[in-house]
Coordinates of C-alpha atoms and ligand atoms in Angstrom, one line a residue:
M1 CA -0.2 0.1 -0.1
T2 CA 1.7 3.7 -1.0
L3 CA 0.0 6.1 1.1
P4 CA -0.1 9.9 0.5
V5 CA 0.9 11.4 3.7
S6 CA 4.3 10.6 4.6
A7 CA 4.7 8.4 8.0
D8 CA 7.6 10.2 10.0
L9 CA 5.0 13.7 9.1
I10 CA 2.7 11.9 10.6
A11 CA 4.9 10.9 13.4
Q12 CA 6.4 13.3 13.8
H13 CA 3.3 15.3 15.0
N14 CA 2.7 12.4 16.8
H15 CA 5.1 12.6 19.1
A16 CA 4.8 16.7 19.8
G17 CA 1.1 16.0 20.8
M18 CA 1.6 12.4 22.5
A19 CA 2.6 13.9 25.9
A20 CA -1.0 15.7 26.7
L21 CA -2.9 13.5 24.9
E22 CA -1.8 10.8 27.2
D23 CA -2.6 13.4 29.9
D24 CA -6.4 14.4 28.3
Y25 CA -7.9 10.9 27.6
D26 CA -6.3 9.7 31.7
A27 CA -8.6 12.3 33.0
L28 CA -11.3 11.5 30.9
G29 CA -10.5 7.8 31.5
R30 CA -11.2 8.6 35.3
K31 CA -13.7 10.5 34.4
L32 CA -15.4 8.0 33.0
A33 CA -14.9 5.8 35.3
R34 CA -16.5 7.3 37.9
A35 CA -19.9 6.8 35.4
G36 CA -19.2 3.5 35.3
L37 CA -17.5 3.3 31.9
D38 CA -14.4 1.8 31.1
I39 CA -13.1 4.2 28.3
D40 CA -10.5 1.6 26.2
R41 CA -14.1 0.3 25.4
V42 CA -15.9 2.7 23.7
K43 CA -12.0 3.6 22.6
A44 CA -12.5 0.3 20.9
R45 CA -15.7 0.9 19.9
V46 CA -15.1 4.3 18.2
A47 CA -12.6 2.7 16.3
A48 CA -14.7 0.0 14.7
F49 CA -16.8 2.8 13.6
G50 CA -16.6 4.1 9.8
V51 CA -19.1 6.5 7.8
A52 CA -18.3 6.9 3.9
V53 CA -17.0 9.5 2.1
P54 CA -19.0 10.7 -1.5
S55 CA -16.2 10.9 -4.5
W56 CA -17.7 14.3 -5.5
G57 CA -17.2 15.8 -2.3
A58 CA -12.8 15.4 -3.2
G59 CA -14.3 18.9 -5.5
R60 CA -15.6 22.2 -4.2
G61 CA -19.0 21.4 -4.8
G62 CA -20.2 25.7 -5.2
T63 CA -23.9 26.3 -5.5
R64 CA -26.5 26.5 -7.7
F65 CA -24.4 30.0 -8.6
A66 CA -21.8 30.1 -8.2
K67 CA -18.1 27.1 -7.9
F68 CA -14.5 28.8 -7.1
P69 CA -12.2 25.8 -7.6
I70 CA -9.4 26.1 -5.7
P71 CA -5.7 25.1 -7.3
G72 CA -5.7 21.7 -7.0
E73 CA -9.0 20.2 -6.8
P74 CA -9.5 17.1 -8.5
T75 CA -10.8 16.9 -11.7
N76 CA -10.8 12.6 -12.5
I77 CA -11.6 9.5 -10.2
H78 CA -8.0 8.6 -9.7
E79 CA -7.5 12.1 -8.5
K80 CA -10.5 12.1 -6.2
L81 CA -9.5 8.8 -4.9
E82 CA -5.9 10.2 -3.7
D83 CA -7.9 12.6 -1.8
C84 CA -10.4 10.2 -0.1
A85 CA -6.8 8.3 1.7
V86 CA -5.5 11.1 2.1
I87 CA -8.8 11.8 4.6
N88 CA -8.6 8.5 5.4
Q89 CA -5.1 8.3 6.3
L90 CA -5.1 11.1 8.7
G91 CA -8.5 10.5 10.2
R92 CA -8.9 7.0 10.0
S93 CA -11.8 6.7 9.6
T94 CA -13.6 7.3 6.2
P95 CA -12.4 3.9 5.1
R96 CA -15.0 3.6 2.2
V97 CA -15.7 6.0 -0.8
S98 CA -19.4 6.2 -2.7
P99 CA -19.0 6.3 -5.9
H100 CA -21.3 7.9 -8.4
F101 CA -21.8 7.9 -12.4
P102 CA -21.6 8.4 -14.9
W103 CA -19.3 11.3 -13.2
D104 CA -17.3 8.5 -12.3
K105 CA -17.2 6.4 -15.8
V106 CA -13.9 4.8 -16.1
S107 CA -13.5 1.9 -18.4
D108 CA -12.0 -0.8 -16.6
Y109 CA -13.4 -1.0 -13.0
A110 CA -12.0 -4.1 -11.7
A111 CA -8.7 -2.0 -11.7
L112 CA -9.9 1.4 -10.7
R113 CA -10.8 -1.6 -7.2
E114 CA -7.7 -2.4 -7.5
E115 CA -5.8 1.3 -7.1
A116 CA -8.3 2.0 -4.0
A117 CA -7.0 -0.8 -2.0
E118 CA -3.7 0.1 -3.0
L119 CA -4.5 3.9 -0.9
G120 CA -6.0 1.7 1.4
L121 CA -10.0 2.4 0.3
G122 CA -12.6 0.1 -0.1
W123 CA -16.3 1.0 -2.2
D124 CA -19.5 1.9 -0.2
A125 CA -22.9 2.2 -1.4
V126 CA -22.7 3.3 -5.8
N127 CA -25.3 6.2 -6.5
S128 CA -26.8 7.1 -9.4
N129 CA -27.2 9.8 -11.7
T130 CA -30.6 9.6 -13.4
F131 CA -31.6 13.9 -12.1
Q132 CA -29.2 15.5 -15.2
D133 CA -28.4 14.9 -19.4
Q134 CA -25.2 13.3 -20.3
V135 CA -24.4 14.8 -23.2
G136 CA -24.9 11.8 -25.8
Q137 CA -28.0 10.9 -24.4
A138 CA -30.8 9.7 -25.7
H139 CA -34.0 11.7 -23.5
T140 CA -34.2 13.9 -21.6
Y141 CA -34.9 13.5 -17.9
A142 CA -36.0 17.0 -18.0
N143 CA -39.5 15.5 -17.3
G144 CA -38.5 13.3 -15.0
S145 CA -36.3 9.3 -14.9
L146 CA -38.0 6.8 -13.7
S147 CA -41.1 8.5 -12.5
A148 CA -41.4 9.9 -16.6
Q149 CA -43.8 10.2 -18.9
D150 CA -42.5 8.8 -21.4
A151 CA -41.4 5.0 -21.3
A152 CA -38.8 5.2 -23.4
T153 CA -37.2 7.6 -21.0
R154 CA -38.2 5.4 -18.0
Q155 CA -36.8 2.5 -19.2
Q156 CA -33.3 4.3 -20.1
A157 CA -33.8 5.2 -16.4
V158 CA -33.9 1.4 -15.0
D159 CA -31.4 0.7 -18.0
H160 CA -28.6 3.1 -16.4
N161 CA -29.5 2.0 -12.6
I162 CA -29.4 -1.1 -13.4
A163 CA -25.8 -0.5 -15.1
C164 CA -24.7 1.0 -11.7
I165 CA -25.5 -3.0 -10.3
E166 CA -22.9 -3.8 -12.4
I167 CA -20.2 -1.9 -11.3
G168 CA -20.6 -2.0 -8.1
R169 CA -20.4 -5.6 -8.4
Q170 CA -17.7 -5.3 -9.7
L171 CA -16.3 -2.9 -7.8
G172 CA -17.5 -4.7 -4.7
S173 CA -20.2 -2.6 -2.9
T174 CA -23.6 -4.2 -2.0
D175 CA -25.3 -1.1 -1.7
L176 CA -27.2 0.6 -4.6
T177 CA -28.8 4.7 -3.4
V178 CA -31.7 5.8 -6.1
W179 CA -32.1 9.5 -5.2
V180 CA -34.2 10.7 -7.7
G181 CA -35.3 14.4 -8.5
D182 CA -38.3 13.9 -10.3
G183 CA -41.1 16.1 -9.6
T184 CA -43.2 19.4 -10.9
N185 CA -42.5 23.0 -10.7
F186 CA -46.5 23.6 -11.1
P187 CA -49.2 22.9 -9.3
G188 CA -51.6 20.6 -11.8
Q189 CA -47.6 19.5 -13.9
Q190 CA -48.6 15.8 -12.9
D191 CA -51.3 13.4 -11.2
F192 CA -49.2 12.8 -7.9
A193 CA -50.8 9.5 -7.9
R194 CA -50.0 8.3 -11.5
S195 CA -46.7 9.9 -11.2
L196 CA -45.8 7.4 -8.6
D197 CA -46.9 4.3 -10.0
R198 CA -45.2 4.8 -12.4
Y199 CA -42.0 5.4 -9.8
L200 CA -42.7 2.1 -8.2
D201 CA -43.1 0.6 -11.6
G202 CA -39.1 1.1 -12.6
A203 CA -37.9 1.0 -9.3
A204 CA -39.6 -3.1 -9.2
Q205 CA -37.5 -3.5 -12.2
I206 CA -34.8 -2.3 -11.2
Y207 CA -35.5 -4.2 -7.6
A208 CA -35.3 -7.1 -9.2
A209 CA -31.8 -7.0 -10.7
L210 CA -30.6 -6.8 -7.6
P211 CA -27.8 -9.8 -6.0
D212 CA -29.2 -11.2 -3.1
D213 CA -27.2 -9.4 -0.7
W214 CA -27.7 -6.2 -2.4
R215 CA -29.7 -3.9 -0.8
M216 CA -31.5 -0.5 -2.6
L217 CA -31.6 3.0 -1.0
L218 CA -34.1 5.1 -1.6
E219 CA -33.1 8.8 0.1
H220 CA -36.1 10.6 -0.1
K221 CA -36.1 15.4 -0.8
M222 CA -38.6 17.4 0.0
F223 CA -37.6 19.4 -2.9
E224 CA -34.8 20.8 -5.6
P225 CA -34.6 20.9 -8.4
A226 CA -38.1 20.6 -8.2
F227 CA -39.8 23.3 -6.0
Y228 CA -43.9 22.2 -5.7
S229 CA -43.8 19.1 -5.9
T230 CA -41.2 15.5 -5.6
V231 CA -41.9 12.2 -6.8
I232 CA -40.1 10.6 -2.7
S233 CA -40.3 13.7 -1.4
D234 CA -40.7 12.1 2.7
W235 CA -39.5 9.7 4.9
G236 CA -43.9 8.2 4.6
S237 CA -43.3 8.2 1.2
S238 CA -39.7 7.2 0.6
I239 CA -40.8 3.7 3.7
L240 CA -43.9 2.9 1.3
A241 CA -42.9 2.3 -1.6
A242 CA -39.8 0.1 0.6
Q243 CA -42.7 -1.6 1.8
E244 CA -44.3 -2.5 -2.0
L245 CA -40.6 -2.6 -3.2
G246 CA -39.8 -6.3 -0.5
P247 CA -37.6 -6.6 2.1
K248 CA -33.5 -5.3 0.3
A249 CA -35.6 -2.4 -0.7
K250 CA -34.6 0.2 2.4
C251 CA -34.6 4.0 3.7
L252 CA -31.6 6.6 3.2
V253 CA -31.7 10.0 5.5
D254 CA -30.3 12.8 4.6
L255 CA -30.2 15.0 7.2
G256 CA -30.3 18.1 4.6
H257 CA -33.4 16.3 3.2
H258 CA -36.3 17.5 5.2
A259 CA -38.5 20.7 6.2
P260 CA -36.6 23.3 9.0
N261 CA -37.1 22.1 12.5
V262 CA -38.3 18.7 11.5
N263 CA -37.6 15.8 14.7
I264 CA -35.3 13.5 12.2
E265 CA -34.4 11.5 15.1
Q266 CA -37.9 10.8 15.7
I267 CA -37.8 9.6 11.9
V268 CA -35.3 7.4 12.5
A269 CA -36.5 5.4 15.1
R270 CA -39.6 5.0 12.9
L271 CA -37.9 3.8 10.1
H272 CA -36.3 1.7 12.4
R273 CA -38.9 0.1 14.4
F274 CA -40.6 -1.0 10.7
G275 CA -37.1 -2.7 9.9
K276 CA -36.4 0.0 6.9
L277 CA -33.6 2.4 7.8
G278 CA -31.0 1.7 5.1
G279 CA -28.6 4.5 6.0
F280 CA -27.8 8.7 6.0
H281 CA -26.6 11.2 3.9
F282 CA -23.9 13.3 6.5
N283 CA -24.8 16.8 6.7
D284 CA -25.5 19.9 8.0
S285 CA -28.3 22.6 7.0
K286 CA -29.8 25.9 8.3
Y287 CA -32.6 26.1 5.9
G288 CA -32.7 23.0 3.0
D289 CA -30.5 20.7 0.9
D290 CA -27.2 23.5 2.4
D291 CA -25.3 20.2 2.3
L292 CA -23.0 22.2 5.3
D293 CA -20.2 20.4 7.4
S294 CA -21.0 17.7 9.3
G295 CA -22.1 19.2 12.9
S296 CA -21.2 22.7 12.0
I297 CA -25.2 24.1 12.6
N298 CA -26.9 21.6 14.7
P299 CA -24.1 19.1 16.3
H300 CA -27.3 18.5 19.0
Q301 CA -29.6 17.5 16.1
L302 CA -26.8 14.6 15.7
F303 CA -26.0 14.2 18.2
L304 CA -29.8 12.6 19.3
V305 CA -29.5 11.2 15.5
F306 CA -26.9 9.4 17.0
N307 CA -28.9 7.6 20.3
E308 CA -31.8 7.0 18.7
L309 CA -28.8 4.8 15.9
A310 CA -27.4 3.7 19.6
E311 CA -30.5 2.9 21.3
A312 CA -30.9 0.8 17.7
E313 CA -27.7 -1.2 17.9
D314 CA -28.2 -2.0 21.9
H315 CA -32.0 -3.7 20.5
P316 CA -31.6 -4.4 16.8
R317 CA -34.6 -4.9 14.8
E318 CA -35.2 -6.8 11.8
G319 CA -32.0 -6.1 9.2
F320 CA -31.0 -3.9 11.3
R321 CA -27.2 -2.0 9.4
P322 CA -27.6 1.0 8.7
S323 CA -24.6 2.8 5.9
Y324 CA -22.7 5.5 7.4
M325 CA -21.7 8.9 4.8
I326 CA -20.7 11.8 4.4
D327 CA -23.3 14.3 1.7
Q328 CA -21.6 17.4 1.9
S329 CA -20.7 20.1 -1.5
H330 CA -18.0 22.0 0.2
N331 CA -17.9 26.1 -1.2
V332 CA -15.8 27.8 0.7
T333 CA -13.1 25.2 2.7
D334 CA -11.5 22.6 0.9
P335 CA -12.8 19.5 0.6
I336 CA -9.9 17.5 2.5
E337 CA -10.6 19.5 5.7
S338 CA -13.8 19.6 5.7
M339 CA -14.2 16.1 4.8
L340 CA -11.8 15.8 8.3
S341 CA -13.6 18.4 10.5
S342 CA -16.9 16.6 10.0
A343 CA -15.7 12.7 10.7
E344 CA -14.7 14.2 13.5
A345 CA -17.5 15.3 14.2
I346 CA -19.6 12.4 13.5
A347 CA -17.6 9.8 14.7
Q348 CA -17.8 12.2 18.6
C349 CA -21.3 12.1 18.4
Y350 CA -21.8 7.9 18.5
A351 CA -18.8 8.2 20.8
K352 CA -21.5 10.5 23.0
A353 CA -24.1 8.5 21.9
S354 CA -22.0 5.7 23.3
I355 CA -21.9 6.7 26.3
V356 CA -24.7 7.6 27.0
D357 CA -26.6 5.4 30.7
R358 CA -29.3 3.6 28.7
P359 CA -30.8 2.0 31.9
A360 CA -30.5 5.3 33.9
L361 CA -32.8 6.8 30.9
H362 CA -34.4 3.9 30.3
A363 CA -35.8 4.0 34.5
A364 CA -36.2 8.0 34.1
Q365 CA -38.2 7.1 31.4
A366 CA -40.2 4.5 33.3
D367 CA -40.8 7.1 36.6
N368 CA -41.9 9.4 34.1
D369 CA -39.1 12.0 35.5
T370 CA -38.5 14.3 32.5
M371 CA -36.2 16.4 33.8
M372 CA -33.4 12.9 35.0
A373 CA -34.3 11.3 31.6
F374 CA -33.4 14.7 30.0
Q375 CA -30.2 14.8 32.4
A376 CA -29.1 11.3 31.2
L377 CA -28.8 12.3 27.8
R378 CA -27.1 15.8 28.7
R379 CA -24.2 14.5 30.6
A380 CA -22.9 12.4 28.1
Y381 CA -23.2 15.7 25.4
T382 CA -21.3 17.7 27.6
I383 CA -18.5 15.3 27.4
D384 CA -15.2 16.5 25.7
V385 CA -14.5 12.6 23.6
A386 CA -12.3 14.6 21.7
P387 CA -9.4 12.5 23.6
I388 CA -10.7 9.0 23.4
L389 CA -10.9 10.6 19.0
A390 CA -7.3 11.3 18.7
M391 CA -6.7 7.8 20.3
A392 CA -7.7 5.7 18.7
R393 CA -7.0 7.7 15.5
V394 CA -2.8 7.2 16.3
E395 CA -3.0 3.6 17.3
A396 CA -4.5 2.8 14.5
G397 CA -1.6 5.0 12.1
G398 CA -3.8 8.4 12.1
A399 CA -3.1 12.2 13.5
I400 CA -3.8 13.4 16.8
D401 CA -4.9 16.9 15.0
P402 CA -5.0 15.6 11.5
I403 CA -5.9 19.2 9.7
A404 CA -2.1 20.3 11.1
V405 CA -1.1 17.2 9.3
Y406 CA -3.0 17.4 6.1
R407 CA -1.4 22.0 6.0
A408 CA 1.8 20.1 6.8
S409 CA 2.6 18.3 4.4
Q410 CA 1.6 20.6 2.4
Y411 CA -1.0 18.1 0.2
R412 CA -2.7 20.2 -2.1
P413 CA 0.3 23.0 -3.8
R414 CA 1.6 20.2 -4.3
K415 CA -1.2 18.3 -6.1
A416 CA -1.8 22.7 -7.4
Q417 CA 2.0 21.9 -9.6
E418 CA 0.2 18.5 -10.8
R419 CA -3.1 18.8 -11.7
K420 CA -5.4 20.5 -14.4
A421 CA -7.4 23.3 -13.9
V422 CA -11.1 23.0 -13.2
G423 CA -13.4 24.9 -14.9
L424 CA -16.0 27.8 -13.3
G425 CA -19.2 26.4 -14.8
A426 CA -22.2 26.1 -11.9
G427 CA -25.6 25.2 -12.1
I428 CA -27.2 28.9 -12.7
V429 CA -25.0 30.8 -14.5
Ligands
RM4_501 C1 -28.8 14.5 -3.4 C2 -28.7 13.6 -3.2 C3 -28.2 13.0 -3.5 C4 -26.6 13.1 -3.8 C5 -26.9 14.8 -5.2 C6 -25.7 15.1 -5.7 O1 -29.9 16.6 -3.2 O2 -28.4 14.6 -1.3 O3 -27.5 11.9 -2.0 O4 -26.2 12.0 -4.9 O5 -27.5 15.3 -4.5
MN502 MN1 -28.3 12.6 -0.5
MN503 MN1 -28.5 16.6 -1.8

């Protein structure tokens, strides 16, 4: 395996920070021990936790209005993989990459799988794209894809998803994530029931092509690009579709795909109750599908989501195997830094949720002791678990301070010399 950042540089930085980290880790260990918790066990859970990164998150995404590329940004899947390898090498919690097709199309997927393995990376869910047209495409998705009125367009969308499954098989993936932008911008534009019928019909054809050990993750989103109605707009539509399709169909929750202030943690618990919680796209938002860095706006909500996941881990219902992924768009930061910071915020919430005193929480709930139930959550939320994460990283060969090592490595300036410049194209301009 050849990793992009010098191991000596990581060791040198870790050496400088190790005494302070040991001090903080021991102090936290004593604090947790007073609550009956073994810090090394929490660390082992954190070390086993992984969240995938999206290939498309390695570039500066832009908004509907503009894109501000940075020198050294990746322009193809090979360069994206290298950047993802930096993130995993330093942070040690993002071992898989989720590809998007046709954005990441290559001619030899066996070779791509090898290339990733050489960088210490595996593959996560394969994402299909029927929300934009490609050059030379026979039928436009301007009026929808799986739910389009035109049968040939629907067939094209089905075929593309089946082709994605085939690519995923070659890469060693076992999930297909389907998000469609299908919807309307005007009242009356389409019949709500019939467009859902068409979607379900197409989705069933894709479902039928899934290998036995695969899952189809249905991702709902309230709006955008359609602003009046969307065919799979919410978790209700998503779970109904997943139930109709069958046991291999699950729901995927993208944290930015709900109306502001919706109780997402309750949605998580509901989906789990019915064995339909398939996975997550982590990001944060202030207004809508903002795709901001995880934990940057509402870290408490992220913790509450993980609290439900910890509850689900303790009491798993049938088929509980959530797939965790970051789905962000970095407009003003270096994507590598944003993903390092986000992966840490996510793992922190996972760690905090795993130290909640669940017997105390359940006892308080049973006694209708609202304040003590809330305090059980608050006690865990206010603990600074950073030393646990840092120690887990160091033991896995990562960095105590991943962003500091990344900057010291001069990786991006070096890539700016090697890589070709990215164009300025963006949605609205
Ligand atoms: C969508 C959704 C999908 C992602 C695309 C790029 O809003 O979040 O997961 O594939 O954006
Ligand atoms: Mn998403
Ligand atoms: Mn989104």
